[in-house]
């Protein structure tokens, strides 16, 4: 923040008047978004917390207050913990795959002199702009055991000698989802890395060249440390993306086979909106699951941000 | 650039070309499927070359599935939403970057926190709110809900961006007699082009692909459905129309892709700026 | 200004609608059964000609999106003039929440008498004896069948007119098809991905495996009531049904993608010659007749362990009836439409090979039947679909128990679990069945208790029918 402190009281008074005027402007500027956010983001979040204390199907009077009983039930449900665990496995998988790969491609595409740079960037970006649900439906065919594109490709290359039943087994279904989700969202991570790379100071590289550092040394000692803050942002985004993924999984595996890929969002959806086994939706219970999971995610993100801050402070 | 330059890039180009080909292969497959009949699609899933180039899937997607109507709705909803989001985010970002006012800290903290709290798991409060406003089954209602649910991330990015612009600039403008608002519109906004582009591309993408909100908010007026919702007409309990779906999906990708291409330069620059700060 | 145009357009649109509203009554109708959308549309067209003052707009829904839509519309007070009920919110519940209004007063004299008397069924179409919902078809609905592709059977050296009846014969023939198909063709295909469908497949097959057993029913999803004992879930036969699938998977007699293929795709793949047999709903028939005119196929019962009928339980009334919201001012026009549809649309159900109608005289009209396959479907339905006993018929206050029961679901849904077991190759499901059964027992006890707490005079004894026989109709 810049501040020009002067001693003269007259200037201070004028500054006060100006500041008051500016404050009024500031409130006017902030207001429109505040109203919208309060109505359509904060209010639903608050209501979710309220619902979590009720037994409520999502309609009719909200009159069966149950306190924390929904949470108690949640903790006793093994499928809740299954979903909890599966969500984090999926997140770990997509993050581990996407981050380095996106960085690698970003580095390749960062060169000013590369022919067809924009074409490549666009190609890697196409999956990002395609509706997740359609991707899920198409991928179902592509990962099919009978005549699926992936299996036929692997057979052709001689990597396998019989088709893999990708989506009919829990572990491979998870793997397929991780692959597809990483593929779909890599483009946006690539752009973020690219942005990070372009913000690196050129002088440092020139200095390194003068010092006779080779490419790998430059990368190891200049690029990587400088990219850490960007990396944290990319990481946080990938995590939140993965933990809130829904459409793709819903259309590609529907959480199956069994509950092998039933992530938290699908678990919540199942209780909130569907009448599985013919019962009423249980929005109160679903909200409790959402609140519990939301708090966990929030705490993890918070811990990560603090950790990142500590690390970058240590470096200095 | 010289042909020699290209020659030197050859190994790199080869790697990139192969990766990119694998990357877009599902789309090549979709394009080829969109020219097939459903029967052809099922019995020869792997043949990339269709027996003949049929455009009837596209015609079907456009006419039978009421796509022209949905397309128009999508365009109206998305453009309006994006405009609103850009304006309100830039306003908030500028105020946060330039003025110290009581309540600023808490506001930033709350905004930052919402980024990592998954959205409310229920659309019911939103639905009830829109109904109270009398906007159920209308495009303005849908636009309001979409714009309201847009991430405040953009406001924070704008804030970072404006903080990076030297304060002397607006002070000079104000000395010339410009008001706070005029300074914002005439001096600062033009400097925020990269951020604006970033917001446009990301928000466009999200709104264009949004499914659940438009479905629920237009329950009783299907003529107001958006493209993404309409696409589901092809996937039903009856008769999943695979090739029609692929054609429809390809049609729906085009606008976002065009936008990305057009704004790509600014888009990356915008993110670069925000990453820096 | 890019923003001015949409606003203008919208205003124009609004004024247009307003204009139209002033002259005619606009009715909106939500339909969640895709097999009837087209037929309803045809009939509504003709209704418009006869009633120029009314406009009906049909809004079709994907089955998966419907419960969520209904939930939102109820909570927002935005129900359309006519909507198809769904078992997530049973009719009595809609009535007790004050959400729908009685139709009885608006129907003309003698309207209800033309129907099969069991169409008006307490807790389904009527509450307190008054009609609250108009049935879109007969309560005597068929469920799952086996479709066989004659062409594929012939290719595999099987007699195309002699589809297998028993499990053993089925396994043998299916394996033979797979062997002859050399990795291109398989014996059986089915879309085993939705919980409710998986549940029906396993439970219906199970009804053939044990002499005394429960029967799955449309109105009691997730349960398999043995009415002799009043047990909400009788697991007899389920292990055998799972073993039947285990055997088919072992010999690769079933399509390798059956656990991850939706029903519509499974049907398309079967029709394209990837499998000889298909397990799917009766509702698939009309689609096949319409979209695959050249396909040489037949329809028969699902295979059974010993050759007895594969059972499916129903009650009177209708599971897909249409109701009119309490606040709709257009109830008069809506009932006029229902009466029209009862004359004009019901015959289409038979002609279109969709389902039977609630009017016996129409079902008996031979001239309406246009396809042999549908005739066969009707014959099979008579063998396999049974009307189950109903505690509500014993004691109307049991309605309270039924409504309570609808809110209770196990933590491990049956159908999804079955998919998981088959995928993992964990074919011994006895632990699961024991746990599931215990939970269901508790649910009934809880529901009865809650109903009693509400002041309903109900007892567990009213759930027991000592002389019940699974294959006999009760009403």
mmCIF file of C-alpha atoms in Angstrom, chain A residues 34-257:
data_model
loop_
_atom_site.group_PDB
_atom_site.id
_atom_site.type_symbol
_atom_site.label_atom_id
_atom_site.label_comp_id
_atom_site.label_asym_id
_atom_site.label_seq_id
_atom_site.Cartn_x
_atom_site.Cartn_y
_atom_site.Cartn_z
ATOM 1 C CA UNK A 34 -22.252 -8.535 -2.581
ATOM 2 C CA UNK A 35 -26.004 -8.723 -3.090
ATOM 3 C CA UNK A 36 -25.703 -11.476 -5.685
ATOM 4 C CA UNK A 37 -23.153 -13.459 -3.702
ATOM 5 C CA UNK A 38 -25.175 -13.149 -0.527
ATOM 6 C CA UNK A 39 -28.324 -14.331 -2.276
ATOM 7 C CA UNK A 40 -27.002 -17.096 -4.476
ATOM 8 C CA UNK A 41 -23.828 -18.317 -2.825
ATOM 9 C CA UNK A 42 -23.900 -17.522 0.903
ATOM 10 C CA UNK A 43 -27.599 -18.048 1.486
ATOM 11 C CA UNK A 44 -27.614 -21.581 0.001
ATOM 12 C CA UNK A 45 -24.522 -22.456 2.040
ATOM 13 C CA UNK A 46 -26.184 -21.242 5.214
ATOM 14 C CA UNK A 47 -29.402 -23.081 4.382
ATOM 15 C CA UNK A 48 -27.460 -26.284 3.770
ATOM 16 C CA UNK A 49 -26.191 -26.027 7.335
ATOM 17 C CA UNK A 50 -29.723 -25.448 8.590
ATOM 18 C CA UNK A 51 -31.155 -28.383 6.646
ATOM 19 C CA UNK A 52 -28.449 -30.649 8.028
ATOM 20 C CA UNK A 53 -30.135 -30.442 11.419
ATOM 21 C CA UNK A 54 -33.509 -31.619 10.143
ATOM 22 C CA UNK A 55 -35.095 -34.741 8.832
ATOM 23 C CA UNK A 56 -36.523 -33.298 5.635
ATOM 24 C CA UNK A 57 -37.240 -34.721 2.171
ATOM 25 C CA UNK A 58 -36.844 -31.348 0.445
ATOM 26 C CA UNK A 59 -40.477 -30.307 0.491
ATOM 27 C CA UNK A 60 -43.263 -29.869 2.965
ATOM 28 C CA UNK A 61 -42.801 -28.198 6.344
ATOM 29 C CA UNK A 62 -39.319 -28.114 7.830
ATOM 30 C CA UNK A 63 -40.495 -29.273 11.226
ATOM 31 C CA UNK A 64 -38.630 -32.412 12.244
ATOM 32 C CA UNK A 65 -35.597 -31.060 14.035
ATOM 33 C CA UNK A 66 -33.179 -33.864 14.831
ATOM 34 C CA UNK A 67 -30.139 -31.989 16.107
ATOM 35 C CA UNK A 68 -26.928 -33.778 15.217
ATOM 36 C CA UNK A 69 -28.583 -37.106 14.575
ATOM 37 C CA UNK A 70 -27.928 -36.881 10.829
ATOM 38 C CA UNK A 71 -24.238 -36.549 11.562
ATOM 39 C CA UNK A 72 -24.285 -39.496 13.909
ATOM 40 C CA UNK A 73 -25.961 -41.589 11.223
ATOM 41 C CA UNK A 74 -23.410 -40.385 8.708
ATOM 42 C CA UNK A 75 -20.489 -41.494 10.806
ATOM 43 C CA UNK A 76 -22.044 -44.922 11.193
ATOM 44 C CA UNK A 77 -22.599 -45.431 7.450
ATOM 45 C CA UNK A 78 -19.814 -47.360 5.803
ATOM 46 C CA UNK A 79 -20.880 -46.148 2.370
ATOM 47 C CA UNK A 80 -20.308 -42.576 3.522
ATOM 48 C CA UNK A 81 -16.747 -43.423 4.459
ATOM 49 C CA UNK A 82 -16.393 -45.345 1.231
ATOM 50 C CA UNK A 83 -17.392 -42.211 -0.696
ATOM 51 C CA UNK A 84 -15.130 -40.095 1.475
ATOM 52 C CA UNK A 85 -12.149 -42.282 0.786
ATOM 53 C CA UNK A 86 -12.924 -42.680 -2.920
ATOM 54 C CA UNK A 87 -13.132 -38.910 -3.347
ATOM 55 C CA UNK A 88 -9.651 -38.466 -1.989
ATOM 56 C CA UNK A 89 -8.200 -41.340 -3.992
ATOM 57 C CA UNK A 90 -9.654 -39.767 -7.126
ATOM 58 C CA UNK A 91 -8.294 -36.378 -6.133
ATOM 59 C CA UNK A 92 -4.817 -37.738 -5.442
ATOM 60 C CA UNK A 93 -4.827 -39.561 -8.772
ATOM 61 C CA UNK A 94 -5.904 -36.617 -10.889
ATOM 62 C CA UNK A 95 -3.585 -34.195 -9.117
ATOM 63 C CA UNK A 96 -0.578 -36.489 -9.385
ATOM 64 C CA UNK A 97 -1.226 -37.026 -13.073
ATOM 65 C CA UNK A 98 -2.323 -33.582 -14.141
ATOM 66 C CA UNK A 99 0.106 -31.260 -12.427
ATOM 67 C CA UNK A 100 3.414 -32.602 -13.782
ATOM 68 C CA UNK A 101 1.987 -33.437 -17.192
ATOM 69 C CA UNK A 102 0.418 -30.018 -17.554
ATOM 70 C CA UNK A 103 3.702 -28.407 -16.516
ATOM 71 C CA UNK A 104 5.600 -30.491 -19.042
ATOM 72 C CA UNK A 105 3.314 -29.519 -21.883
ATOM 73 C CA UNK A 106 3.309 -25.901 -20.754
ATOM 74 C CA UNK A 107 7.110 -25.828 -20.889
ATOM 75 C CA UNK A 108 7.077 -27.275 -24.390
ATOM 76 C CA UNK A 109 4.510 -24.738 -25.515
ATOM 77 C CA UNK A 110 6.103 -21.770 -23.802
ATOM 78 C CA UNK A 111 8.726 -21.090 -26.467
ATOM 79 C CA UNK A 112 7.996 -17.990 -28.524
ATOM 80 C CA UNK A 113 9.581 -19.563 -31.562
ATOM 81 C CA UNK A 114 7.584 -22.766 -31.574
ATOM 82 C CA UNK A 115 5.655 -23.249 -34.796
ATOM 83 C CA UNK A 116 1.937 -23.866 -34.340
ATOM 84 C CA UNK A 117 2.050 -22.857 -30.700
ATOM 85 C CA UNK A 118 -1.511 -21.567 -30.699
ATOM 86 C CA UNK A 119 -2.808 -24.579 -32.563
ATOM 87 C CA UNK A 120 -1.353 -26.907 -29.947
ATOM 88 C CA UNK A 121 -2.683 -24.816 -27.095
ATOM 89 C CA UNK A 122 -6.125 -24.920 -28.632
ATOM 90 C CA UNK A 123 -5.963 -28.670 -29.184
ATOM 91 C CA UNK A 124 -5.077 -29.264 -25.562
ATOM 92 C CA UNK A 125 -7.868 -26.937 -24.554
ATOM 93 C CA UNK A 126 -10.658 -28.618 -26.516
ATOM 94 C CA UNK A 127 -11.574 -31.186 -23.829
ATOM 95 C CA UNK A 128 -11.879 -28.388 -21.275
ATOM 96 C CA UNK A 129 -14.678 -26.688 -23.159
ATOM 97 C CA UNK A 130 -16.650 -29.834 -23.874
ATOM 98 C CA UNK A 131 -19.608 -30.580 -21.640
ATOM 99 C CA UNK A 132 -18.539 -33.075 -18.995
ATOM 100 C CA UNK A 133 -21.693 -35.092 -19.338
ATOM 101 C CA UNK A 134 -21.118 -35.689 -23.047
ATOM 102 C CA UNK A 135 -17.525 -36.680 -22.369
ATOM 103 C CA UNK A 136 -18.782 -39.208 -19.852
ATOM 104 C CA UNK A 137 -21.190 -40.757 -22.323
ATOM 105 C CA UNK A 138 -18.619 -40.907 -25.098
ATOM 106 C CA UNK A 139 -15.957 -42.321 -22.784
ATOM 107 C CA UNK A 140 -18.266 -45.135 -21.819
ATOM 108 C CA UNK A 141 -18.039 -46.349 -25.398
ATOM 109 C CA UNK A 142 -14.335 -45.624 -25.667
ATOM 110 C CA UNK A 143 -13.536 -47.682 -22.556
ATOM 111 C CA UNK A 144 -15.902 -50.533 -23.465
ATOM 112 C CA UNK A 145 -14.612 -54.094 -23.167
ATOM 113 C CA UNK A 146 -16.172 -55.078 -26.463
ATOM 114 C CA UNK A 147 -14.655 -53.089 -29.293
ATOM 115 C CA UNK A 148 -13.625 -50.176 -27.107
ATOM 116 C CA UNK A 149 -11.142 -47.735 -28.590
ATOM 117 C CA UNK A 150 -8.729 -47.995 -25.655
ATOM 118 C CA UNK A 151 -8.686 -51.779 -25.611
ATOM 119 C CA UNK A 152 -8.336 -52.030 -29.358
ATOM 120 C CA UNK A 153 -5.457 -49.574 -29.256
ATOM 121 C CA UNK A 154 -3.664 -51.496 -26.526
ATOM 122 C CA UNK A 155 -4.294 -54.798 -28.321
ATOM 123 C CA UNK A 156 -2.931 -53.338 -31.529
ATOM 124 C CA UNK A 157 0.222 -52.201 -29.769
ATOM 125 C CA UNK A 158 0.563 -55.632 -28.205
ATOM 126 C CA UNK A 159 0.495 -54.221 -24.685
ATOM 127 C CA UNK A 160 -2.315 -56.536 -23.610
ATOM 128 C CA UNK A 161 -3.464 -59.843 -25.028
ATOM 129 C CA UNK A 162 -7.101 -59.702 -23.978
ATOM 130 C CA UNK A 163 -9.438 -56.752 -23.482
ATOM 131 C CA UNK A 164 -9.446 -55.128 -20.055
ATOM 132 C CA UNK A 165 -12.901 -54.792 -18.512
ATOM 133 C CA UNK A 166 -12.228 -51.195 -17.620
ATOM 134 C CA UNK A 167 -15.564 -50.071 -16.282
ATOM 135 C CA UNK A 168 -16.750 -53.434 -14.967
ATOM 136 C CA UNK A 169 -14.166 -53.649 -12.197
ATOM 137 C CA UNK A 170 -13.782 -51.262 -9.326
ATOM 138 C CA UNK A 171 -10.074 -50.489 -9.588
ATOM 139 C CA UNK A 172 -9.900 -50.109 -13.339
ATOM 140 C CA UNK A 173 -13.062 -48.012 -13.328
ATOM 141 C CA UNK A 174 -11.364 -45.660 -10.891
ATOM 142 C CA UNK A 175 -8.260 -45.598 -13.058
ATOM 143 C CA UNK A 176 -10.310 -44.852 -16.160
ATOM 144 C CA UNK A 177 -12.038 -41.978 -14.393
ATOM 145 C CA UNK A 178 -8.723 -40.550 -13.227
ATOM 146 C CA UNK A 179 -7.353 -40.755 -16.759
ATOM 147 C CA UNK A 180 -10.403 -39.158 -18.347
ATOM 148 C CA UNK A 181 -10.734 -36.413 -15.736
ATOM 149 C CA UNK A 182 -7.045 -35.559 -16.033
ATOM 150 C CA UNK A 183 -7.358 -35.513 -19.788
ATOM 151 C CA UNK A 184 -10.382 -33.283 -19.642
ATOM 152 C CA UNK A 185 -9.065 -30.692 -17.215
ATOM 153 C CA UNK A 186 -5.380 -30.664 -18.152
ATOM 154 C CA UNK A 187 -5.873 -27.805 -20.596
ATOM 155 C CA UNK A 188 -6.822 -25.314 -17.936
ATOM 156 C CA UNK A 189 -3.908 -26.348 -15.742
ATOM 157 C CA UNK A 190 -1.602 -26.030 -18.731
ATOM 158 C CA UNK A 191 -2.777 -22.452 -19.236
ATOM 159 C CA UNK A 192 -2.198 -21.682 -15.572
ATOM 160 C CA UNK A 193 1.326 -23.083 -15.716
ATOM 161 C CA UNK A 194 1.947 -21.147 -18.923
ATOM 162 C CA UNK A 195 0.875 -18.003 -17.163
ATOM 163 C CA UNK A 196 3.282 -18.827 -14.366
ATOM 164 C CA UNK A 197 6.129 -19.490 -16.780
ATOM 165 C CA UNK A 198 5.575 -16.221 -18.587
ATOM 166 C CA UNK A 199 5.733 -14.298 -15.348
ATOM 167 C CA UNK A 200 9.270 -15.524 -14.632
ATOM 168 C CA UNK A 201 11.895 -12.767 -14.816
ATOM 169 C CA UNK A 202 13.986 -13.095 -17.992
ATOM 170 C CA UNK A 203 17.058 -11.524 -16.357
ATOM 171 C CA UNK A 204 17.569 -14.502 -14.087
ATOM 172 C CA UNK A 205 17.775 -16.832 -17.057
ATOM 173 C CA UNK A 206 20.236 -14.589 -18.823
ATOM 174 C CA UNK A 207 22.353 -14.541 -15.673
ATOM 175 C CA UNK A 208 22.232 -18.312 -15.452
ATOM 176 C CA UNK A 209 23.303 -18.599 -19.066
ATOM 177 C CA UNK A 210 26.261 -16.330 -18.357
ATOM 178 C CA UNK A 211 27.163 -18.551 -15.418
ATOM 179 C CA UNK A 212 27.175 -21.532 -17.783
ATOM 180 C CA UNK A 213 24.273 -23.402 -16.230
ATOM 181 C CA UNK A 214 22.756 -26.100 -18.430
ATOM 182 C CA UNK A 215 19.062 -26.481 -19.100
ATOM 183 C CA UNK A 216 18.418 -28.936 -16.310
ATOM 184 C CA UNK A 217 20.316 -26.867 -13.745
ATOM 185 C CA UNK A 218 18.400 -23.741 -14.730
ATOM 186 C CA UNK A 219 15.149 -25.655 -14.453
ATOM 187 C CA UNK A 220 16.042 -27.172 -11.105
ATOM 188 C CA UNK A 221 17.402 -24.042 -9.450
ATOM 189 C CA UNK A 222 15.470 -21.209 -11.047
ATOM 190 C CA UNK A 223 12.257 -22.367 -12.655
ATOM 191 C CA UNK A 224 11.057 -24.786 -10.003
ATOM 192 C CA UNK A 225 11.541 -22.557 -6.938
ATOM 193 C CA UNK A 226 9.962 -19.595 -8.680
ATOM 194 C CA UNK A 227 6.998 -21.679 -9.775
ATOM 195 C CA UNK A 228 6.126 -22.896 -6.289
ATOM 196 C CA UNK A 229 3.537 -20.170 -5.603
ATOM 197 C CA UNK A 230 1.865 -20.823 -8.958
ATOM 198 C CA UNK A 231 2.053 -24.507 -8.195
ATOM 199 C CA UNK A 232 0.098 -24.035 -5.007
ATOM 200 C CA UNK A 233 -2.648 -22.214 -6.869
ATOM 201 C CA UNK A 234 -2.799 -24.926 -9.528
ATOM 202 C CA UNK A 235 -2.806 -27.566 -6.822
ATOM 203 C CA UNK A 236 -5.656 -25.976 -4.900
ATOM 204 C CA UNK A 237 -7.687 -25.642 -8.064
ATOM 205 C CA UNK A 238 -7.097 -29.210 -9.110
ATOM 206 C CA UNK A 239 -8.090 -30.419 -5.681
ATOM 207 C CA UNK A 240 -11.321 -28.492 -5.545
ATOM 208 C CA UNK A 241 -12.084 -29.508 -9.147
ATOM 209 C CA UNK A 242 -11.564 -33.157 -8.354
ATOM 210 C CA UNK A 243 -13.494 -33.116 -5.105
ATOM 211 C CA UNK A 244 -16.509 -31.445 -6.674
ATOM 212 C CA UNK A 245 -16.546 -33.382 -9.934
ATOM 213 C CA UNK A 246 -19.976 -34.725 -10.686
ATOM 214 C CA UNK A 247 -21.275 -34.722 -14.277
ATOM 215 C CA UNK A 248 -18.424 -36.716 -15.730
ATOM 216 C CA UNK A 249 -18.586 -39.464 -13.139
ATOM 217 C CA UNK A 250 -22.344 -39.506 -13.127
ATOM 218 C CA UNK A 251 -22.536 -40.168 -16.844
ATOM 219 C CA UNK A 252 -19.471 -42.388 -17.171
ATOM 220 C CA UNK A 253 -19.859 -44.853 -14.287
ATOM 221 C CA UNK A 254 -22.871 -43.652 -12.251
ATOM 222 C CA UNK A 255 -20.696 -44.408 -9.231
ATOM 223 C CA UNK A 256 -20.411 -48.040 -10.192
ATOM 224 C CA UNK A 257 -19.701 -50.829 -10.433
#
